Coordinates of C-alpha atoms in Angstrom, one line a residue:
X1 CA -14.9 13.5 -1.5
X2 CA -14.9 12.6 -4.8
X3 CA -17.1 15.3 -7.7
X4 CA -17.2 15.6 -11.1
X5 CA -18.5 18.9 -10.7
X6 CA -17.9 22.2 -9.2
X7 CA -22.0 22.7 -8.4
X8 CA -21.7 19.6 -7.3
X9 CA -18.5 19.9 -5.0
X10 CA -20.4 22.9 -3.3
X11 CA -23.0 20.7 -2.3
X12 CA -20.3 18.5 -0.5
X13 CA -18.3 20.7 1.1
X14 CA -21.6 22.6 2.8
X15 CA -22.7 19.1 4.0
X16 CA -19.3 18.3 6.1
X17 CA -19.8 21.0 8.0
X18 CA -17.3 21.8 10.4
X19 CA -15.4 18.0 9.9
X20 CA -12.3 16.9 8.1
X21 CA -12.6 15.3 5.2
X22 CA -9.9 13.7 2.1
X23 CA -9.9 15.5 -1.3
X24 CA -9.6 14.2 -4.2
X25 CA -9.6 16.3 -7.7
X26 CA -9.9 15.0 -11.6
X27 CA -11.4 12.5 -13.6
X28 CA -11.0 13.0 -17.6
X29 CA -14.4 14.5 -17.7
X30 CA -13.6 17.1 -16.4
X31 CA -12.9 20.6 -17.8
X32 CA -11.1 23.8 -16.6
X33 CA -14.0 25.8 -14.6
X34 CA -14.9 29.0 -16.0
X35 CA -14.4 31.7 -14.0
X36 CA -18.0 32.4 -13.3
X37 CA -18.6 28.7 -11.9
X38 CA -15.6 29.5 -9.9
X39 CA -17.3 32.7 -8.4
X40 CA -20.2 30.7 -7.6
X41 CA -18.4 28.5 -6.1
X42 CA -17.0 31.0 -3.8
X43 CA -19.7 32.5 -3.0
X44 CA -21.7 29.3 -1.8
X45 CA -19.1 27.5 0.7
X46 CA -17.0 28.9 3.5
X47 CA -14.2 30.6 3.6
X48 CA -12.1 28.1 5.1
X49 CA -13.2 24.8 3.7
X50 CA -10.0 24.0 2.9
X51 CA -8.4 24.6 5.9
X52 CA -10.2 21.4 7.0
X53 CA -8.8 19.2 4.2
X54 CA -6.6 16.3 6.0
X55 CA -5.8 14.2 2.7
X56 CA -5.4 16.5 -0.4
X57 CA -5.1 14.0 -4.2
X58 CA -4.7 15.9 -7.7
X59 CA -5.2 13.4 -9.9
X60 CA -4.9 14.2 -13.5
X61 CA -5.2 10.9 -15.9
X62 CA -2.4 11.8 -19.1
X63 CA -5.3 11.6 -22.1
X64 CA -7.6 14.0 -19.8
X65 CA -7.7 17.7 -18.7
X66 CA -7.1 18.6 -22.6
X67 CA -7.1 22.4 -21.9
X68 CA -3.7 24.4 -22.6
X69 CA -3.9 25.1 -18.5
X70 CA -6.0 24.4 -15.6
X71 CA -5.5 28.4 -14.9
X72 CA -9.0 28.7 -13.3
X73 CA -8.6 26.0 -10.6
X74 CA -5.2 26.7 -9.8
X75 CA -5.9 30.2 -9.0
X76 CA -9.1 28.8 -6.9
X77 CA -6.7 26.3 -5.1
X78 CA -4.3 29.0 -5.0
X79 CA -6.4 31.4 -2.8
X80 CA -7.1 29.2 0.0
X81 CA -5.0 27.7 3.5
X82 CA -4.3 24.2 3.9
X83 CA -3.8 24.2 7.7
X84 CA -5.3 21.1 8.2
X85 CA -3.4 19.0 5.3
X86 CA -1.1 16.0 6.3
X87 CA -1.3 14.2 3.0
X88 CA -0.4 15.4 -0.7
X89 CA -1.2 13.3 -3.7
X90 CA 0.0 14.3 -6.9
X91 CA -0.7 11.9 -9.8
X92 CA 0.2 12.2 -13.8
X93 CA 0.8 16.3 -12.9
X94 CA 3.5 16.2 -15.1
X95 CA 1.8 17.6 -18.0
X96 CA 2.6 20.6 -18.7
X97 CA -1.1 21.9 -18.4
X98 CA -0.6 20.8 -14.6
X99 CA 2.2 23.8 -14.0
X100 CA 0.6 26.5 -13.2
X101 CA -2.0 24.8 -10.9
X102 CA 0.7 23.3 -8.9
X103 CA 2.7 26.4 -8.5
X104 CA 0.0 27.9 -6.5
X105 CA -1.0 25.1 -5.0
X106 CA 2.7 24.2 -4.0
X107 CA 3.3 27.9 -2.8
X108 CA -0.1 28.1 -0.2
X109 CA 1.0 24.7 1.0
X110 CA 4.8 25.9 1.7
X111 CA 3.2 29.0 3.7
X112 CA 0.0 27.2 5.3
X113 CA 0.2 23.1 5.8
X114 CA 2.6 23.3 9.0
X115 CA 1.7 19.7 9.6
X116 CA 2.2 18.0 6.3
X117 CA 3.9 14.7 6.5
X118 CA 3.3 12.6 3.9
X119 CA 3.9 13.5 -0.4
X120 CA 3.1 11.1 -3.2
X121 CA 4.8 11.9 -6.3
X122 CA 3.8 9.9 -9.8
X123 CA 4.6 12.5 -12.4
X124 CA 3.7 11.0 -15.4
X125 CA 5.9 11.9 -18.5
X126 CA 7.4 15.2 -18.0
X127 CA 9.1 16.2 -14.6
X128 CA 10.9 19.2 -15.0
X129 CA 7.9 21.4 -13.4
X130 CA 7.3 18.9 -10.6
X131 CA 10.9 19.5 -9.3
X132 CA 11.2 23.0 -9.8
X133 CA 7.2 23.3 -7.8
X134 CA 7.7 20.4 -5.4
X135 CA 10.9 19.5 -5.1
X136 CA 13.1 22.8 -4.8
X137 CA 10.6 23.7 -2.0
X138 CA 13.3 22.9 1.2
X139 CA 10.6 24.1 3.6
X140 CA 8.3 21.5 2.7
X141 CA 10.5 18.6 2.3
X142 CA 11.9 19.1 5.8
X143 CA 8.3 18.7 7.3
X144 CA 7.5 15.0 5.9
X145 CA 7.7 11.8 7.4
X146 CA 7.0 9.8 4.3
X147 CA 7.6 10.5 0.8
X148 CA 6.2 8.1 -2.2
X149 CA 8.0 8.5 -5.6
X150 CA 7.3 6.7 -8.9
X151 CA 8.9 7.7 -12.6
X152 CA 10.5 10.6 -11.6
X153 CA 13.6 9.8 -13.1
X154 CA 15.3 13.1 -11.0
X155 CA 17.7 12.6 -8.0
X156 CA 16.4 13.7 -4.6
X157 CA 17.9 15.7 -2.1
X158 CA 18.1 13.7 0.8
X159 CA 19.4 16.3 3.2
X160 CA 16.9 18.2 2.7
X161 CA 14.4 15.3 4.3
X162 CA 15.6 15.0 8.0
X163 CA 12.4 13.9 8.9
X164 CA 12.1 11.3 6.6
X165 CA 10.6 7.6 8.1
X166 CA 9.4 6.0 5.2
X167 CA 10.0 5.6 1.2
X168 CA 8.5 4.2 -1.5
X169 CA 10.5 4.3 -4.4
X170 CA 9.2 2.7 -7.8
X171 CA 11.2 3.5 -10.9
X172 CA 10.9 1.4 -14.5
X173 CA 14.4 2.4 -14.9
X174 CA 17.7 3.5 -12.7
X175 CA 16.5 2.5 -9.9
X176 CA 19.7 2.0 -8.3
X177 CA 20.7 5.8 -8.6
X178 CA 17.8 6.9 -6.3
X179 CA 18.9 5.0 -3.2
X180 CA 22.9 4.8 -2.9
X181 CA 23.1 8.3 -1.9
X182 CA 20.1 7.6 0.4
X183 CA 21.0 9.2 3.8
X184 CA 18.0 9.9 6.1
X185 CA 19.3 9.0 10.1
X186 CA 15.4 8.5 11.0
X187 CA 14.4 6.2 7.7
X188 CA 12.9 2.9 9.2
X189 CA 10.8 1.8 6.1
X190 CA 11.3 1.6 2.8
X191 CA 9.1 -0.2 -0.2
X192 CA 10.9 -0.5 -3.6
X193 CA 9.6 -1.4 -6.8
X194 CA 10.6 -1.3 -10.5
X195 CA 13.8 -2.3 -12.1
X196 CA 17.2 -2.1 -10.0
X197 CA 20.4 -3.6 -11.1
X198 CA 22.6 -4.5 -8.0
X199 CA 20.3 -2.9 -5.1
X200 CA 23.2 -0.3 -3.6
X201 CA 21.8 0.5 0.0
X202 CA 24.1 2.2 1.8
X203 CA 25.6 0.0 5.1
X204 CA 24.0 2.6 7.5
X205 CA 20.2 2.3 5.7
X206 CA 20.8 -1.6 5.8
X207 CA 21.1 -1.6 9.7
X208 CA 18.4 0.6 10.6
X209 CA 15.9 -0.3 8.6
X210 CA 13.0 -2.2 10.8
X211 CA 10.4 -2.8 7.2
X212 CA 11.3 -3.8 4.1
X213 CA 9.0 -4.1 1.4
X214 CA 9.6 -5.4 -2.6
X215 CA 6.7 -4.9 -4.6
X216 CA 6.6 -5.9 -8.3
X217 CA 10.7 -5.1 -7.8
X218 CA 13.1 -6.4 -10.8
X219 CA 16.6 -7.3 -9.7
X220 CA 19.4 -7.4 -12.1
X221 CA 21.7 -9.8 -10.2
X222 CA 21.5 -11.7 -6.8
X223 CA 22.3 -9.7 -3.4
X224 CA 23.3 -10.6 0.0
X225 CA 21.2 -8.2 2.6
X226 CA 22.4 -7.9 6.1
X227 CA 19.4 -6.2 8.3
X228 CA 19.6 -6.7 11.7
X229 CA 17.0 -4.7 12.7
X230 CA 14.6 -5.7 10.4
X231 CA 10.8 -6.9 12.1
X232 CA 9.0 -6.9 9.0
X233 CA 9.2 -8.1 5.4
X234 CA 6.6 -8.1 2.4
X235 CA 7.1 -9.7 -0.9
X236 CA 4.8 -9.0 -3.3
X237 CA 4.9 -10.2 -7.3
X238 CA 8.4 -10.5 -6.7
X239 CA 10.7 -13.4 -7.2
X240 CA 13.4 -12.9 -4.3
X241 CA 15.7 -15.6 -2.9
X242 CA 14.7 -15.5 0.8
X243 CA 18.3 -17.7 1.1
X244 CA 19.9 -14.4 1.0
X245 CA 18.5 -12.2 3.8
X246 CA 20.0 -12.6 7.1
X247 CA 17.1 -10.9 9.3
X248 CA 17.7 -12.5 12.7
X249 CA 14.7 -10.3 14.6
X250 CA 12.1 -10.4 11.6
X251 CA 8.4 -10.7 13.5
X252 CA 6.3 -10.8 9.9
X253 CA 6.7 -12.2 6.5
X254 CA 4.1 -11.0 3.9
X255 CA 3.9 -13.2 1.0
X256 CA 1.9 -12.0 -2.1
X257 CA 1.8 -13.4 -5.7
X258 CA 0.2 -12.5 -8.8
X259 CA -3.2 -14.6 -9.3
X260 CA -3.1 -14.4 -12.8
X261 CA 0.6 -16.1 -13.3
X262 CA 0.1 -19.1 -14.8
X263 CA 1.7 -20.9 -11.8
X264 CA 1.1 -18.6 -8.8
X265 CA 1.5 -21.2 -5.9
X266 CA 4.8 -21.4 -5.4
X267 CA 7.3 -20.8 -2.8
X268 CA 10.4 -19.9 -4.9
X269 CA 13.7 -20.5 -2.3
X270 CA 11.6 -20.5 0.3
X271 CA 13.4 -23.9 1.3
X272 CA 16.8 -22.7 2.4
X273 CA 15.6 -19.6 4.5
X274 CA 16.9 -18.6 7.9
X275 CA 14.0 -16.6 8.1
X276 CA 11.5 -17.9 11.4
X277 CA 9.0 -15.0 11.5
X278 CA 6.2 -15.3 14.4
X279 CA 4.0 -14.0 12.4
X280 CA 3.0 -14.7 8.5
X281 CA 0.9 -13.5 5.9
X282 CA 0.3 -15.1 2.9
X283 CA -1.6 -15.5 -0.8
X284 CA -0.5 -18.7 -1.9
X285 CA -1.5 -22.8 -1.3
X286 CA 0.5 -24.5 1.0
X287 CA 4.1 -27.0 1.3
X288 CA 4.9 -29.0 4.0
X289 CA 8.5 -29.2 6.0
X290 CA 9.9 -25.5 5.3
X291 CA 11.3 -24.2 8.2
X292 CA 10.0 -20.7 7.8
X293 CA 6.4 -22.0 9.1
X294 CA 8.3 -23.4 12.7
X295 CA 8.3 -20.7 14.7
X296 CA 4.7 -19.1 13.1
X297 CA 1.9 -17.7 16.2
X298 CA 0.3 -15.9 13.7
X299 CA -1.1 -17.2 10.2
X300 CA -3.4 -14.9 8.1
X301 CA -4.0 -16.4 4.5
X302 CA -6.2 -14.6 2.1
X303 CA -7.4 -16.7 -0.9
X304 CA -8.7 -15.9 -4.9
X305 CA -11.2 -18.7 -4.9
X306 CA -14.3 -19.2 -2.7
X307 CA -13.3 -23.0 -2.6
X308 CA -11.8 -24.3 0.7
X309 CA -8.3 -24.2 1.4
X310 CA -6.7 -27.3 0.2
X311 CA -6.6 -31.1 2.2
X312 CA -2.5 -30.5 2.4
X313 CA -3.3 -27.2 4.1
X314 CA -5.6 -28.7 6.3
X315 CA -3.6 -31.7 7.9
X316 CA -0.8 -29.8 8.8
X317 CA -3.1 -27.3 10.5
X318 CA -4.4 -29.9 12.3
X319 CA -1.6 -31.5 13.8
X320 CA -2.4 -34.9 11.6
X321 CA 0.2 -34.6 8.6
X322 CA 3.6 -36.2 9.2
X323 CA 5.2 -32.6 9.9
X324 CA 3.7 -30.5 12.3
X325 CA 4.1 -27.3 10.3
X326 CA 2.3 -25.1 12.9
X327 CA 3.4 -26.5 16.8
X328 CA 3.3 -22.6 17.7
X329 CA 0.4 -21.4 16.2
X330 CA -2.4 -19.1 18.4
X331 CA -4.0 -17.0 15.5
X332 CA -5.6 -18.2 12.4
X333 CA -7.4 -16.0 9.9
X334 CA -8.8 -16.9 6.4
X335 CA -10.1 -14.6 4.2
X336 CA -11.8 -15.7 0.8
X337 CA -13.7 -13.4 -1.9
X338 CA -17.3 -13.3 -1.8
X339 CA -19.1 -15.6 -4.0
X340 CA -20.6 -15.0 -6.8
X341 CA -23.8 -17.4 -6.8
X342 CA -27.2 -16.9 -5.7
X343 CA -27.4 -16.2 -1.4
X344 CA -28.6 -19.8 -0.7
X345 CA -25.2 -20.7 -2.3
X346 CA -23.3 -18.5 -0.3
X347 CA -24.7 -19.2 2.3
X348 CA -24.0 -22.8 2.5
X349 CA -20.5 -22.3 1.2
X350 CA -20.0 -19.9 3.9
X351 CA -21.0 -22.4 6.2
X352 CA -19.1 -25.1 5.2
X353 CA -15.8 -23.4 5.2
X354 CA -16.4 -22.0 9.0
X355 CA -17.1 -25.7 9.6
X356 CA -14.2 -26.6 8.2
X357 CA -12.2 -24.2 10.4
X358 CA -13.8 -25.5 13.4
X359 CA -13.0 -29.2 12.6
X360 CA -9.2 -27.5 11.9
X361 CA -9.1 -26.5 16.3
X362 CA -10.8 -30.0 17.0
X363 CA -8.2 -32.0 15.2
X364 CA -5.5 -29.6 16.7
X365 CA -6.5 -30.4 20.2
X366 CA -7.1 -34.4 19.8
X367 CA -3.5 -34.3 18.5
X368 CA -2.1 -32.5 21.5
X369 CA -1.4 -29.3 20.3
X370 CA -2.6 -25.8 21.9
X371 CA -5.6 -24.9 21.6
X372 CA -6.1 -22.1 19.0
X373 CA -6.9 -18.6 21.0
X374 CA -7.9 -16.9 17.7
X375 CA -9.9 -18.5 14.9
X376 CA -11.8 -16.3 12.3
X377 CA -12.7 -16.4 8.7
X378 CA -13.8 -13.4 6.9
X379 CA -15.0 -12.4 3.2
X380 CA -14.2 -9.8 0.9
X381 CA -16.0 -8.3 -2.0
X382 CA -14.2 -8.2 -5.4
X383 CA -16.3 -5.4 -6.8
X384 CA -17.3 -7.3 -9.6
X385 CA -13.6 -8.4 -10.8
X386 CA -11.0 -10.5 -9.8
X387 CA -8.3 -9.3 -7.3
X388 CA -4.9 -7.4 -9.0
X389 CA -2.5 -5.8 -6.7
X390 CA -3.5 -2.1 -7.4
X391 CA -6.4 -3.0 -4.9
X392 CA -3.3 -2.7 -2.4
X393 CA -5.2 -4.5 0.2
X394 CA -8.5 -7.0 0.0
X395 CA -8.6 -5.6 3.9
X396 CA -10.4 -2.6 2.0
X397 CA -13.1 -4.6 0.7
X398 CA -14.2 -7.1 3.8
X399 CA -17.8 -7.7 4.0
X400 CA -17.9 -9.5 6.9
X401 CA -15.6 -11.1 9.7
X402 CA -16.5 -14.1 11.9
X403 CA -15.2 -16.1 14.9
X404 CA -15.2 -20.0 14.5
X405 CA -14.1 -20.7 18.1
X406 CA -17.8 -19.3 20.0

């Protein structure tokens, strides 16, 4: 649910009934409640409609929410139990306004939300209430199983996470003193981001880590990682040099770039990889004769542009270019934006590029290879702008898939 007004949050909340739902509060329109919108409120939904909230966001944008404090709402979100909640949001809280709302909040959660697992944390600009509220609360950090931090800019007390399974770190400076005292024995996935100088992992993080994500990540100097357990790796608006990770079980590559660089299509060391994933996922136009692609079942390729994938692209999908990029290849998915012309256009572009696909598993099979077992392309809206990585996944946004082997 998403309101911009308490009479109109009522409304919601008396239509879901007796189902879960995700919560998410503020928008810069919005005011403190006064108290008698607040009784109202009350008085109109049940008791425990909060006790049915799964996903619970407090989003508070740093030029909104202009009132000294946001007493009214954190007393109303104060007086209720979260015994349904599994996921916390808090976003730009750190305004001072924000410190009595989340002290409430934070304090029904420690005694109610048994089952929380998951806490986002993007402060903002000030921090000292967020850690005092959220993160001197040892009750609470011992029940998650995932914990997302951005601009904190405050070390964390890793031994008060046990639990912990996955991290997302993303820090525009210092970086590196948020992970070399990581210690968490059930950590298997981490995401970094931001500006790190020399990437410390400690030896035992390195080894047990299965997924390893770098997303808009900054590195000071080149590093060597050793990660024998690794299955998965995404690199996204990151310039990494593949050459130096040594990942001898990895089963997926994710490849993103940004589509506004001025030269996006690239594959920056991908040449001198040991890397042979089974399975890869990528953004960008294709090269011939890198060995990363040799040992490939799975392809997924998402395009910016509603034109075809490219002729180089094409012959070495089909078995007819000099190198036989693809000799393992069972799964093929493409996934372009929806067009933006009339629906007879779309329509015939649509149709051209499944046709292309299906001349792709023709040209495959006359050349000897195996025959494809998956084929599909798919379409995704843009929402009426171009793609940018805060969309986190065009996957969101597909309109339609469809299979090119029937």
């Amino acid at each position: 649910m998403y309101c911009h007004e308490i009479d109109t949050l009522a409304r919601f909340v008396n239509r879901t009934g007796t189902a879960t739902f995700d919560f998410r509060i503020g928008c810069p329109s919005y005011k403190d409640p006064a108290k008698e919108d607040v009784q109202r409120f009350t008085s109109s939904v049940p008791q425990n409609w909060l006790s049915r909230c799964h996903s619970l966001s407090l989003y508070a944008p740093e030029e909104g929410w202009r009132t000294p404090k946001t007493t009214t709402l954190g007393d109303l979100l104060g007086t209720y139990r979260y015994e349904g909640l599994e996921r916390l949001e808090l976003i730009h809280t750190g305004t001072k306004m924000w410190e009595h709302m989340l002290e409430t909040l934070m304090s029904r959660v420690e005694n109610t939300s048994l089952g929380l697992r998951s806490l986002k944390i993007d402060s903002g600009r000030e921090t000292d209430h967020v850690v005092k509220c959220v993160l001197e609360r040892p009750a609470v950090l011992r029940r998650l199983r995932c914990l997302n931090i951005r601009d904190l800019k405050r070390s964390i007390p890793w031994t008060e996470l046990p639990e912990l399974e996955e991290l997302w770190i993303h820090e525009t400076d210092g970086g590196d003193t948020f992970i070399k005292n990581l210690d968490s024995r059930k950590l298997r996935k981490l995401t970094l981001g931001g500006e790190f100088t020399s990437l410390p992992l400690p030896q035992k993080i390195r080894h047990q880590l299965t997924h390893l994500t770098l997303e808009l990540f900054n590195l000071g100097f080149p590093v060597n990682l050793k990660l024998p357990s690794l299955v998965y790796l995404g690199i996204k608006v990151t310039e990494f040099n593949l050459a130096l990770i040594e990942a001898p079980k990895l089963e997926e590559f994710v490849f993103q770039v940004d589509p506004f660089d001025e030269n996006p299509y690239s594959y920056p060391d991908f040449e001198n990889t040991t890397l042979t994933p089974r399975v890869i996922r990528l953004d960008v136009q294709f090269a011939l004769e890198l060995g990363i692609w040799s040992k490939v079942e799975e392809l997924h390729l998402t395009s910016f542009s509603e034109y075809d994938i490219g002729p180089t692209f094409t012959d070495a999908l089909s078995g007819t270019a000099s190198q036989r990029s693809f000799p393992s290849l069972k799964t093929l998915t493409v996934l372009h934006p929806e067009g933006r012309g009339g629906s007879i256009t779309q329509e015939r572009t649509n149709s051209e590029q499944v046709k292309n696909l299906q001349e792709i598993a023709e040209n495959r099979r006359d050349a000897g290879c195996k025959d494809l077992e998956k084929l599909e392309i798919g379409w995704y809206s843009t929402n009426g702008k171009d793609y940018t990585l805060e969309d986190q996944s065009r996957a969101w946004w597909v309109i339609k898939w469809e299979n090119c082997l029937k």
